[in-house]
Amino acid sequence: MVLIYELIRLYVAIKESEILDALKFFGRELQREDIRRKLFLLQQFSLVQKITYSDSMFYACGNETFHNLRVVLKSGASFDPLRRHVECVEYYKNNNSERNRNRAIERAKLGEPK
Protein backbone atom coordinates (compact mmCIF):
# COMPACT_ATOMS: atom_id res chain seq x y z
CA MET A 1 0.00 0.00 0.00
CA VAL A 2 2.91 2.34 0.69
CA LEU A 3 4.24 1.79 -2.82
CA ILE A 4 0.85 2.62 -4.33
CA TYR A 5 0.63 5.79 -2.26
CA GLU A 6 4.16 6.78 -3.24
CA LEU A 7 3.40 6.24 -6.95
CA ILE A 8 0.33 8.44 -6.68
CA ARG A 9 2.27 11.14 -4.84
CA LEU A 10 5.12 11.01 -7.33
CA TYR A 11 3.01 11.16 -10.49
CA VAL A 12 0.53 13.74 -9.11
CA ALA A 13 -2.56 12.17 -10.73
CA ILE A 14 -2.48 8.60 -11.96
CA LYS A 15 -4.97 6.17 -13.47
CA GLU A 16 -5.65 2.73 -12.04
CA SER A 17 -4.17 1.04 -15.12
CA GLU A 18 -1.00 3.12 -14.76
CA ILE A 19 -0.67 1.98 -11.15
CA LEU A 20 -0.91 -1.64 -12.31
CA ASP A 21 1.78 -1.05 -14.95
CA ALA A 22 4.08 0.69 -12.49
CA LEU A 23 3.71 -2.11 -9.95
CA LYS A 24 4.59 -4.65 -12.65
CA PHE A 25 7.69 -2.59 -13.38
CA PHE A 26 8.69 -2.95 -9.72
CA GLY A 27 8.04 -6.70 -9.85
CA ARG A 28 4.76 -6.61 -7.93
CA GLU A 29 1.93 -8.34 -9.75
CA LEU A 30 -1.50 -7.46 -8.33
CA GLN A 31 -4.99 -8.00 -9.66
CA ARG A 32 -7.14 -4.98 -10.48
CA GLU A 33 -9.51 -5.85 -7.62
CA ASP A 34 -6.62 -5.85 -5.12
CA ILE A 35 -5.58 -2.39 -6.34
CA ARG A 36 -9.14 -1.15 -5.95
CA ARG A 37 -9.30 -2.42 -2.36
CA LYS A 38 -6.07 -0.68 -1.45
CA LEU A 39 -7.19 2.53 -3.16
CA PHE A 40 -10.48 2.34 -1.26
CA LEU A 41 -8.61 2.11 2.05
CA LEU A 42 -6.35 5.00 1.11
CA GLN A 43 -9.46 7.05 0.28
CA GLN A 44 -11.15 6.14 3.57
CA PHE A 45 -8.16 7.49 5.49
CA SER A 46 -8.15 10.67 3.34
CA LEU A 47 -4.71 9.85 1.97
CA VAL A 48 -5.89 9.61 -1.64
CA GLN A 49 -8.74 11.21 -3.50
CA LYS A 50 -10.49 10.11 -6.66
CA ILE A 51 -10.81 12.78 -9.34
CA THR A 52 -13.10 12.27 -12.31
CA TYR A 53 -12.73 14.45 -15.35
CA SER A 54 -14.61 13.72 -18.55
CA ASP A 55 -14.38 9.95 -19.05
CA SER A 56 -11.12 9.61 -17.10
CA MET A 57 -10.64 8.76 -13.44
CA PHE A 58 -7.45 9.69 -11.62
CA TYR A 59 -6.14 9.14 -8.11
CA ALA A 60 -4.23 11.88 -6.35
CA CYS A 61 -2.85 12.41 -2.86
CA GLY A 62 -4.99 14.27 -0.40
CA ASN A 63 -3.83 16.66 2.30
CA GLU A 64 -2.89 13.95 4.80
CA THR A 65 0.62 12.53 4.87
CA PHE A 66 1.73 8.93 4.98
CA HIS A 67 4.98 7.01 5.06
CA ASN A 68 7.47 7.94 2.38
CA LEU A 69 9.79 5.64 0.51
CA ARG A 70 13.31 6.59 -0.31
CA VAL A 71 14.18 5.24 -3.74
CA VAL A 72 17.70 3.96 -4.24
CA LEU A 73 18.72 2.91 -7.73
CA LYS A 74 20.95 -0.11 -8.26
CA SER A 75 23.11 1.92 -10.62
CA GLY A 76 23.95 4.30 -7.79
CA ALA A 77 22.46 7.26 -9.64
CA SER A 78 20.53 9.70 -7.51
CA PHE A 79 16.75 9.90 -7.66
CA ASP A 80 15.04 13.13 -6.67
CA PRO A 81 11.30 12.58 -6.11
CA LEU A 82 10.54 16.31 -5.91
CA ARG A 83 12.22 16.90 -9.26
CA ARG A 84 10.30 13.96 -10.78
CA HIS A 85 7.06 15.38 -9.36
CA VAL A 86 7.74 18.79 -10.95
CA GLU A 87 8.76 17.15 -14.24
CA CYS A 88 5.47 15.25 -14.31
CA VAL A 89 3.45 18.41 -13.72
CA GLU A 90 5.35 20.19 -16.52
CA TYR A 91 4.91 17.23 -18.87
CA TYR A 92 1.16 17.17 -18.23
CA LYS A 93 0.91 20.91 -18.88
CA ASN A 94 2.88 20.78 -22.13
CA ASN A 95 1.45 17.58 -23.62
CA ASN A 96 -1.93 17.97 -25.29
CA SER A 97 -2.73 14.26 -24.92
CA GLU A 98 -2.71 14.74 -21.12
CA ARG A 99 -5.27 17.56 -21.10
CA ASN A 100 -7.86 15.62 -19.07
CA ARG A 101 -5.25 14.74 -16.46
CA ASN A 102 -4.03 18.33 -16.36
CA ARG A 103 -7.56 19.65 -15.93
CA ALA A 104 -8.20 17.13 -13.15
CA ILE A 105 -5.01 18.32 -11.42
CA GLU A 106 -6.08 21.94 -11.80
CA ARG A 107 -9.54 21.14 -10.50
CA ALA A 108 -8.07 19.52 -7.40
CA LYS A 109 -5.22 22.06 -7.16
CA LEU A 110 -2.59 19.32 -6.97
CA GLY A 111 0.10 20.85 -9.15
CA GLU A 112 2.14 22.31 -6.30
CA PRO A 113 4.62 20.11 -4.43
CA LYS A 114 3.87 19.59 -0.74
mmCIF file of N, CA and C in Angstrom:
data_model
loop_
_atom_site.group_PDB
_atom_site.id
_atom_site.type_symbol
_atom_site.label_atom_id
_atom_site.label_comp_id
_atom_site.label_asym_id
_atom_site.label_seq_id
_atom_site.Cartn_x
_atom_site.Cartn_y
_atom_site.Cartn_z
ATOM 1 N N MET A 1 0.824 -1.185 0.000
ATOM 2 C CA MET A 1 0.000 0.000 0.000
ATOM 3 C C MET A 1 0.873 1.255 0.000
ATOM 4 N N VAL A 2 2.008 1.192 0.661
ATOM 5 C CA VAL A 2 2.914 2.342 0.693
ATOM 6 C C VAL A 2 3.441 2.637 -0.705
ATOM 7 N N LEU A 3 3.746 1.595 -1.461
ATOM 8 C CA LEU A 3 4.244 1.786 -2.824
ATOM 9 C C LEU A 3 3.179 2.430 -3.707
ATOM 10 N N ILE A 4 1.943 2.022 -3.558
ATOM 11 C CA ILE A 4 0.853 2.622 -4.334
ATOM 12 C C ILE A 4 0.716 4.095 -3.979
ATOM 13 N N TYR A 5 0.728 4.402 -2.692
ATOM 14 C CA TYR A 5 0.632 5.794 -2.262
ATOM 15 C C TYR A 5 1.789 6.615 -2.831
ATOM 16 N N GLU A 6 2.980 6.060 -2.771
ATOM 17 C CA GLU A 6 4.162 6.785 -3.244
ATOM 18 C C GLU A 6 4.094 7.022 -4.754
ATOM 19 N N LEU A 7 3.579 6.058 -5.507
ATOM 20 C CA LEU A 7 3.403 6.238 -6.950
ATOM 21 C C LEU A 7 2.412 7.364 -7.236
ATOM 22 N N ILE A 8 1.330 7.389 -6.486
ATOM 23 C CA ILE A 8 0.327 8.439 -6.675
ATOM 24 C C ILE A 8 0.918 9.801 -6.333
ATOM 25 N N ARG A 9 1.656 9.869 -5.244
ATOM 26 C CA ARG A 9 2.268 11.136 -4.838
ATOM 27 C C ARG A 9 3.290 11.605 -5.866
ATOM 28 N N LEU A 10 4.061 10.681 -6.387
ATOM 29 C CA LEU A 10 5.119 11.013 -7.333
ATOM 30 C C LEU A 10 4.563 11.504 -8.664
ATOM 31 N N TYR A 11 3.541 10.827 -9.169
ATOM 32 C CA TYR A 11 3.007 11.165 -10.488
ATOM 33 C C TYR A 11 1.796 12.086 -10.433
ATOM 34 N N VAL A 12 1.530 12.694 -9.321
ATOM 35 C CA VAL A 12 0.525 13.737 -9.110
ATOM 36 C C VAL A 12 -0.894 13.206 -9.278
ATOM 37 N N ALA A 13 -1.245 12.750 -10.458
ATOM 38 C CA ALA A 13 -2.559 12.172 -10.726
ATOM 39 C C ALA A 13 -2.330 10.980 -11.646
ATOM 40 N N ILE A 14 -2.804 9.825 -11.238
ATOM 41 C CA ILE A 14 -2.480 8.598 -11.961
ATOM 42 C C ILE A 14 -3.732 7.734 -12.093
ATOM 43 N N LYS A 15 -3.850 7.059 -13.223
ATOM 44 C CA LYS A 15 -4.975 6.167 -13.465
ATOM 45 C C LYS A 15 -4.698 4.804 -12.841
ATOM 46 N N GLU A 16 -5.765 4.072 -12.618
ATOM 47 C CA GLU A 16 -5.653 2.732 -12.043
ATOM 48 C C GLU A 16 -4.777 1.821 -12.915
ATOM 49 N N SER A 17 -4.964 1.878 -14.218
ATOM 50 C CA SER A 17 -4.169 1.037 -15.124
ATOM 51 C C SER A 17 -2.689 1.408 -15.070
ATOM 52 N N GLU A 18 -2.392 2.684 -14.862
ATOM 53 C CA GLU A 18 -1.001 3.122 -14.756
ATOM 54 C C GLU A 18 -0.367 2.629 -13.453
ATOM 55 N N ILE A 19 -1.166 2.538 -12.409
ATOM 56 C CA ILE A 19 -0.671 1.977 -11.149
ATOM 57 C C ILE A 19 -0.308 0.510 -11.351
ATOM 58 N N LEU A 20 -1.184 -0.230 -12.028
ATOM 59 C CA LEU A 20 -0.905 -1.642 -12.311
ATOM 60 C C LEU A 20 0.389 -1.802 -13.098
ATOM 61 N N ASP A 21 0.568 -0.977 -14.133
ATOM 62 C CA ASP A 21 1.783 -1.045 -14.954
ATOM 63 C C ASP A 21 3.030 -0.714 -14.139
ATOM 64 N N ALA A 22 2.926 0.293 -13.297
ATOM 65 C CA ALA A 22 4.080 0.691 -12.487
ATOM 66 C C ALA A 22 4.441 -0.400 -11.481
ATOM 67 N N LEU A 23 3.438 -1.031 -10.894
ATOM 68 C CA LEU A 23 3.709 -2.114 -9.948
ATOM 69 C C LEU A 23 4.373 -3.299 -10.647
ATOM 70 N N LYS A 24 3.945 -3.582 -11.876
ATOM 71 C CA LYS A 24 4.594 -4.647 -12.653
ATOM 72 C C LYS A 24 6.052 -4.304 -12.897
ATOM 73 N N PHE A 25 6.321 -3.037 -13.167
ATOM 74 C CA PHE A 25 7.693 -2.593 -13.382
ATOM 75 C C PHE A 25 8.551 -2.871 -12.150
ATOM 76 N N PHE A 26 7.969 -2.703 -10.973
ATOM 77 C CA PHE A 26 8.690 -2.949 -9.722
ATOM 78 C C PHE A 26 8.639 -4.416 -9.293
ATOM 79 N N GLY A 27 8.072 -5.270 -10.142
ATOM 80 C CA GLY A 27 8.041 -6.700 -9.848
ATOM 81 C C GLY A 27 6.923 -7.121 -8.919
ATOM 82 N N ARG A 28 5.897 -6.301 -8.784
ATOM 83 C CA ARG A 28 4.757 -6.613 -7.925
ATOM 84 C C ARG A 28 3.529 -6.796 -8.805
ATOM 85 N N GLU A 29 3.082 -8.017 -8.924
ATOM 86 C CA GLU A 29 1.927 -8.343 -9.755
ATOM 87 C C GLU A 29 0.687 -8.395 -8.873
ATOM 88 N N LEU A 30 -0.252 -7.484 -9.082
ATOM 89 C CA LEU A 30 -1.501 -7.464 -8.326
ATOM 90 C C LEU A 30 -2.668 -7.455 -9.296
ATOM 91 N N GLN A 31 -3.765 -8.021 -8.863
ATOM 92 C CA GLN A 31 -4.986 -7.998 -9.657
ATOM 93 C C GLN A 31 -5.649 -6.630 -9.509
ATOM 94 N N ARG A 32 -6.447 -6.275 -10.491
ATOM 95 C CA ARG A 32 -7.139 -4.982 -10.476
ATOM 96 C C ARG A 32 -8.005 -4.835 -9.216
ATOM 97 N N GLU A 33 -8.653 -5.915 -8.808
ATOM 98 C CA GLU A 33 -9.512 -5.853 -7.623
ATOM 99 C C GLU A 33 -8.697 -5.572 -6.358
ATOM 100 N N ASP A 34 -7.499 -6.123 -6.266
ATOM 101 C CA ASP A 34 -6.624 -5.847 -5.122
ATOM 102 C C ASP A 34 -6.219 -4.375 -5.084
ATOM 103 N N ILE A 35 -5.928 -3.819 -6.247
ATOM 104 C CA ILE A 35 -5.576 -2.393 -6.338
ATOM 105 C C ILE A 35 -6.757 -1.546 -5.875
ATOM 106 N N ARG A 36 -7.949 -1.915 -6.322
ATOM 107 C CA ARG A 36 -9.141 -1.148 -5.946
ATOM 108 C C ARG A 36 -9.380 -1.182 -4.439
ATOM 109 N N ARG A 37 -9.140 -2.321 -3.822
ATOM 110 C CA ARG A 37 -9.303 -2.420 -2.364
ATOM 111 C C ARG A 37 -8.325 -1.503 -1.637
ATOM 112 N N LYS A 38 -7.094 -1.515 -2.091
ATOM 113 C CA LYS A 38 -6.074 -0.677 -1.453
ATOM 114 C C LYS A 38 -6.368 0.803 -1.688
ATOM 115 N N LEU A 39 -6.815 1.145 -2.883
ATOM 116 C CA LEU A 39 -7.188 2.531 -3.164
ATOM 117 C C LEU A 39 -8.378 2.955 -2.305
ATOM 118 N N PHE A 40 -9.328 2.048 -2.113
ATOM 119 C CA PHE A 40 -10.476 2.339 -1.261
ATOM 120 C C PHE A 40 -10.022 2.662 0.160
ATOM 121 N N LEU A 41 -9.116 1.849 0.699
ATOM 122 C CA LEU A 41 -8.614 2.109 2.054
ATOM 123 C C LEU A 41 -7.876 3.440 2.126
ATOM 124 N N LEU A 42 -7.067 3.724 1.132
ATOM 125 C CA LEU A 42 -6.349 5.004 1.108
ATOM 126 C C LEU A 42 -7.326 6.175 1.052
ATOM 127 N N GLN A 43 -8.438 5.994 0.338
ATOM 128 C CA GLN A 43 -9.458 7.045 0.282
ATOM 129 C C GLN A 43 -10.164 7.197 1.625
ATOM 130 N N GLN A 44 -10.450 6.088 2.284
ATOM 131 C CA GLN A 44 -11.148 6.137 3.566
ATOM 132 C C GLN A 44 -10.343 6.864 4.634
ATOM 133 N N PHE A 45 -9.025 6.794 4.545
ATOM 134 C CA PHE A 45 -8.162 7.493 5.494
ATOM 135 C C PHE A 45 -7.735 8.867 4.979
ATOM 136 N N SER A 46 -8.391 9.338 3.932
ATOM 137 C CA SER A 46 -8.146 10.668 3.341
ATOM 138 C C SER A 46 -6.706 10.846 2.877
ATOM 139 N N LEU A 47 -6.072 9.764 2.494
ATOM 140 C CA LEU A 47 -4.712 9.849 1.968
ATOM 141 C C LEU A 47 -4.721 10.039 0.461
ATOM 142 N N VAL A 48 -5.767 9.549 -0.183
ATOM 143 C CA VAL A 48 -5.887 9.610 -1.638
ATOM 144 C C VAL A 48 -7.298 10.064 -1.966
ATOM 145 N N GLN A 49 -7.421 10.823 -3.034
ATOM 146 C CA GLN A 49 -8.744 11.214 -3.500
ATOM 147 C C GLN A 49 -8.920 10.804 -4.952
ATOM 148 N N LYS A 50 -10.160 10.488 -5.298
ATOM 149 C CA LYS A 50 -10.490 10.109 -6.660
ATOM 150 C C LYS A 50 -10.990 11.355 -7.381
ATOM 151 N N ILE A 51 -10.427 11.619 -8.554
ATOM 152 C CA ILE A 51 -10.812 12.785 -9.339
ATOM 153 C C ILE A 51 -11.320 12.292 -10.685
ATOM 154 N N THR A 52 -12.544 12.644 -11.012
ATOM 155 C CA THR A 52 -13.105 12.272 -12.306
ATOM 156 C C THR A 52 -13.158 13.509 -13.178
ATOM 157 N N TYR A 53 -12.642 13.362 -14.380
ATOM 158 C CA TYR A 53 -12.728 14.446 -15.350
ATOM 159 C C TYR A 53 -13.048 13.826 -16.695
ATOM 160 N N SER A 54 -14.145 14.268 -17.290
ATOM 161 C CA SER A 54 -14.611 13.722 -18.553
ATOM 162 C C SER A 54 -14.831 12.221 -18.364
ATOM 163 N N ASP A 55 -14.219 11.400 -19.188
ATOM 164 C CA ASP A 55 -14.382 9.954 -19.053
ATOM 165 C C ASP A 55 -13.193 9.310 -18.348
ATOM 166 N N SER A 56 -12.333 10.115 -17.750
ATOM 167 C CA SER A 56 -11.124 9.611 -17.097
ATOM 168 C C SER A 56 -11.246 9.720 -15.578
ATOM 169 N N MET A 57 -10.657 8.740 -14.892
ATOM 170 C CA MET A 57 -10.644 8.757 -13.438
ATOM 171 C C MET A 57 -9.195 8.669 -12.967
ATOM 172 N N PHE A 58 -8.813 9.609 -12.118
ATOM 173 C CA PHE A 58 -7.450 9.689 -11.616
ATOM 174 C C PHE A 58 -7.460 9.588 -10.097
ATOM 175 N N TYR A 59 -6.335 9.156 -9.554
ATOM 176 C CA TYR A 59 -6.138 9.139 -8.113
ATOM 177 C C TYR A 59 -5.017 10.108 -7.791
ATOM 178 N N ALA A 60 -5.217 10.888 -6.754
ATOM 179 C CA ALA A 60 -4.231 11.882 -6.347
ATOM 180 C C ALA A 60 -4.159 11.900 -4.828
ATOM 181 N N CYS A 61 -3.037 12.345 -4.314
ATOM 182 C CA CYS A 61 -2.853 12.409 -2.864
ATOM 183 C C CYS A 61 -3.699 13.524 -2.278
ATOM 184 N N GLY A 62 -4.230 13.262 -1.113
ATOM 185 C CA GLY A 62 -4.986 14.275 -0.401
ATOM 186 C C GLY A 62 -4.061 15.135 0.438
ATOM 187 N N ASN A 63 -4.607 15.759 1.448
ATOM 188 C CA ASN A 63 -3.829 16.656 2.301
ATOM 189 C C ASN A 63 -3.107 15.930 3.429
ATOM 190 N N GLU A 64 -3.524 14.717 3.724
ATOM 191 C CA GLU A 64 -2.891 13.950 4.797
ATOM 192 C C GLU A 64 -1.570 13.365 4.309
ATOM 193 N N THR A 65 -0.656 13.128 5.241
ATOM 194 C CA THR A 65 0.624 12.532 4.872
ATOM 195 C C THR A 65 0.649 11.066 5.299
ATOM 196 N N PHE A 66 1.596 10.356 4.737
ATOM 197 C CA PHE A 66 1.730 8.931 4.979
ATOM 198 C C PHE A 66 3.211 8.613 4.938
ATOM 199 N N HIS A 67 3.572 7.387 5.145
ATOM 200 C CA HIS A 67 4.976 7.005 5.061
ATOM 201 C C HIS A 67 5.535 7.335 3.686
ATOM 202 N N ASN A 68 6.793 7.698 3.652
ATOM 203 C CA ASN A 68 7.466 7.944 2.380
ATOM 204 C C ASN A 68 8.510 6.871 2.148
ATOM 205 N N LEU A 69 8.733 6.566 0.888
ATOM 206 C CA LEU A 69 9.791 5.642 0.510
ATOM 207 C C LEU A 69 10.963 6.442 -0.018
ATOM 208 N N ARG A 70 12.133 5.972 0.272
ATOM 209 C CA ARG A 70 13.314 6.594 -0.313
ATOM 210 C C ARG A 70 13.818 5.635 -1.377
ATOM 211 N N VAL A 71 13.803 6.084 -2.610
ATOM 212 C CA VAL A 71 14.182 5.242 -3.738
ATOM 213 C C VAL A 71 15.692 5.275 -3.900
ATOM 214 N N VAL A 72 16.273 4.089 -3.985
ATOM 215 C CA VAL A 72 17.702 3.956 -4.238
ATOM 216 C C VAL A 72 17.854 3.099 -5.486
ATOM 217 N N LEU A 73 18.533 3.626 -6.474
ATOM 218 C CA LEU A 73 18.716 2.910 -7.728
ATOM 219 C C LEU A 73 19.934 2.004 -7.648
ATOM 220 N N LYS A 74 19.840 0.836 -8.270
ATOM 221 C CA LYS A 74 20.954 -0.108 -8.258
ATOM 222 C C LYS A 74 22.190 0.469 -8.928
ATOM 223 N N SER A 75 21.976 1.333 -9.897
ATOM 224 C CA SER A 75 23.109 1.917 -10.616
ATOM 225 C C SER A 75 23.879 2.917 -9.763
ATOM 226 N N GLY A 76 23.300 3.321 -8.653
ATOM 227 C CA GLY A 76 23.951 4.297 -7.791
ATOM 228 C C GLY A 76 23.605 5.731 -8.155
ATOM 229 N N ALA A 77 22.873 5.912 -9.240
ATOM 230 C CA ALA A 77 22.459 7.257 -9.639
ATOM 231 C C ALA A 77 21.464 7.802 -8.619
ATOM 232 N N SER A 78 21.448 9.103 -8.479
ATOM 233 C CA SER A 78 20.531 9.704 -7.511
ATOM 234 C C SER A 78 19.132 9.820 -8.115
ATOM 235 N N PHE A 79 18.132 9.771 -7.256
ATOM 236 C CA PHE A 79 16.745 9.904 -7.656
ATOM 237 C C PHE A 79 16.122 10.969 -6.778
ATOM 238 N N ASP A 80 15.631 12.018 -7.396
ATOM 239 C CA ASP A 80 15.039 13.129 -6.667
ATOM 240 C C ASP A 80 13.530 13.116 -6.893
ATOM 241 N N PRO A 81 12.743 12.672 -5.907
ATOM 242 C CA PRO A 81 11.297 12.585 -6.111
ATOM 243 C C PRO A 81 10.632 13.941 -6.336
ATOM 244 N N LEU A 82 11.123 14.987 -5.704
ATOM 245 C CA LEU A 82 10.543 16.310 -5.912
ATOM 246 C C LEU A 82 10.751 16.764 -7.353
ATOM 247 N N ARG A 83 11.939 16.537 -7.865
ATOM 248 C CA ARG A 83 12.218 16.897 -9.257
ATOM 249 C C ARG A 83 11.326 16.098 -10.205
ATOM 250 N N ARG A 84 11.160 14.798 -9.935
ATOM 251 C CA ARG A 84 10.300 13.957 -10.778
ATOM 252 C C ARG A 84 8.860 14.451 -10.722
ATOM 253 N N HIS A 85 8.409 14.845 -9.547
ATOM 254 C CA HIS A 85 7.062 15.383 -9.361
ATOM 255 C C HIS A 85 6.868 16.626 -10.233
ATOM 256 N N VAL A 86 7.818 17.549 -10.167
ATOM 257 C CA VAL A 86 7.736 18.791 -10.948
ATOM 258 C C VAL A 86 7.813 18.483 -12.444
ATOM 259 N N GLU A 87 8.666 17.539 -12.832
ATOM 260 C CA GLU A 87 8.765 17.152 -14.243
ATOM 261 C C GLU A 87 7.443 16.586 -14.751
ATOM 262 N N CYS A 88 6.770 15.807 -13.919
ATOM 263 C CA CYS A 88 5.474 15.254 -14.313
ATOM 264 C C CYS A 88 4.446 16.358 -14.519
ATOM 265 N N VAL A 89 4.397 17.300 -13.594
ATOM 266 C CA VAL A 89 3.450 18.413 -13.723
ATOM 267 C C VAL A 89 3.725 19.190 -15.005
ATOM 268 N N GLU A 90 4.985 19.470 -15.289
ATOM 269 C CA GLU A 90 5.350 20.192 -16.517
ATOM 270 C C GLU A 90 4.988 19.388 -17.759
ATOM 271 N N TYR A 91 5.243 18.090 -17.733
ATOM 272 C CA TYR A 91 4.907 17.233 -18.872
ATOM 273 C C TYR A 91 3.405 17.267 -19.128
ATOM 274 N N TYR A 92 2.609 17.148 -18.072
ATOM 275 C CA TYR A 92 1.158 17.168 -18.227
ATOM 276 C C TYR A 92 0.684 18.500 -18.803
ATOM 277 N N LYS A 93 1.304 19.593 -18.385
ATOM 278 C CA LYS A 93 0.906 20.909 -18.882
ATOM 279 C C LYS A 93 1.256 21.098 -20.351
ATOM 280 N N ASN A 94 2.383 20.538 -20.772
ATOM 281 C CA ASN A 94 2.876 20.775 -22.129
ATOM 282 C C ASN A 94 2.449 19.729 -23.145
ATOM 283 N N ASN A 95 1.832 18.648 -22.710
ATOM 284 C CA ASN A 95 1.454 17.580 -23.620
ATOM 285 C C ASN A 95 -0.057 17.592 -23.800
ATOM 286 N N ASN A 96 -0.505 17.846 -25.013
ATOM 287 C CA ASN A 96 -1.929 17.974 -25.295
ATOM 288 C C ASN A 96 -2.693 16.679 -25.025
ATOM 289 N N SER A 97 -2.041 15.532 -25.160
ATOM 290 C CA SER A 97 -2.730 14.262 -24.923
ATOM 291 C C SER A 97 -3.050 14.053 -23.441
ATOM 292 N N GLU A 98 -2.476 14.852 -22.569
ATOM 293 C CA GLU A 98 -2.714 14.743 -21.124
ATOM 294 C C GLU A 98 -3.649 15.842 -20.616
ATOM 295 N N ARG A 99 -4.445 16.414 -21.502
ATOM 296 C CA ARG A 99 -5.270 17.557 -21.103
ATOM 297 C C ARG A 99 -6.300 17.199 -20.037
ATOM 298 N N ASN A 100 -6.898 15.994 -20.107
ATOM 299 C CA ASN A 100 -7.862 15.615 -19.068
ATOM 300 C C ASN A 100 -7.185 15.476 -17.715
ATOM 301 N N ARG A 101 -5.999 14.895 -17.710
ATOM 302 C CA ARG A 101 -5.254 14.742 -16.458
ATOM 303 C C ARG A 101 -4.882 16.120 -15.913
ATOM 304 N N ASN A 102 -4.423 16.990 -16.785
ATOM 305 C CA ASN A 102 -4.025 18.333 -16.362
ATOM 306 C C ASN A 102 -5.218 19.103 -15.802
ATOM 307 N N ARG A 103 -6.361 18.962 -16.431
ATOM 308 C CA ARG A 103 -7.558 19.650 -15.928
ATOM 309 C C ARG A 103 -8.013 19.067 -14.594
ATOM 310 N N ALA A 104 -7.864 17.756 -14.440
ATOM 311 C CA ALA A 104 -8.200 17.135 -13.153
ATOM 312 C C ALA A 104 -7.270 17.641 -12.058
ATOM 313 N N ILE A 105 -5.983 17.787 -12.386
ATOM 314 C CA ILE A 105 -5.015 18.318 -11.424
ATOM 315 C C ILE A 105 -5.374 19.751 -11.063
ATOM 316 N N GLU A 106 -5.700 20.550 -12.064
ATOM 317 C CA GLU A 106 -6.081 21.942 -11.805
ATOM 318 C C GLU A 106 -7.344 22.010 -10.957
ATOM 319 N N ARG A 107 -8.290 21.142 -11.255
ATOM 320 C CA ARG A 107 -9.541 21.136 -10.499
ATOM 321 C C ARG A 107 -9.279 20.828 -9.027
ATOM 322 N N ALA A 108 -8.372 19.907 -8.775
ATOM 323 C CA ALA A 108 -8.072 19.521 -7.396
ATOM 324 C C ALA A 108 -6.933 20.337 -6.799
ATOM 325 N N LYS A 109 -6.341 21.214 -7.593
ATOM 326 C CA LYS A 109 -5.217 22.057 -7.156
ATOM 327 C C LYS A 109 -4.086 21.211 -6.594
ATOM 328 N N LEU A 110 -3.619 20.255 -7.404
ATOM 329 C CA LEU A 110 -2.589 19.323 -6.966
ATOM 330 C C LEU A 110 -1.244 19.589 -7.612
ATOM 331 N N GLY A 111 -1.126 20.620 -8.397
ATOM 332 C CA GLY A 111 0.100 20.850 -9.148
ATOM 333 C C GLY A 111 1.283 21.306 -8.320
ATOM 334 N N GLU A 112 1.053 21.795 -7.125
ATOM 335 C CA GLU A 112 2.140 22.312 -6.302
ATOM 336 C C GLU A 112 2.709 21.215 -5.419
ATOM 337 N N PRO A 113 4.016 21.099 -5.329
ATOM 338 C CA PRO A 113 4.618 20.115 -4.430
ATOM 339 C C PRO A 113 4.279 20.434 -2.981
ATOM 340 N N LYS A 114 4.209 19.397 -2.162
ATOM 341 C CA LYS A 114 3.868 19.595 -0.745
ATOM 342 C C LYS A 114 5.101 19.810 0.072
#
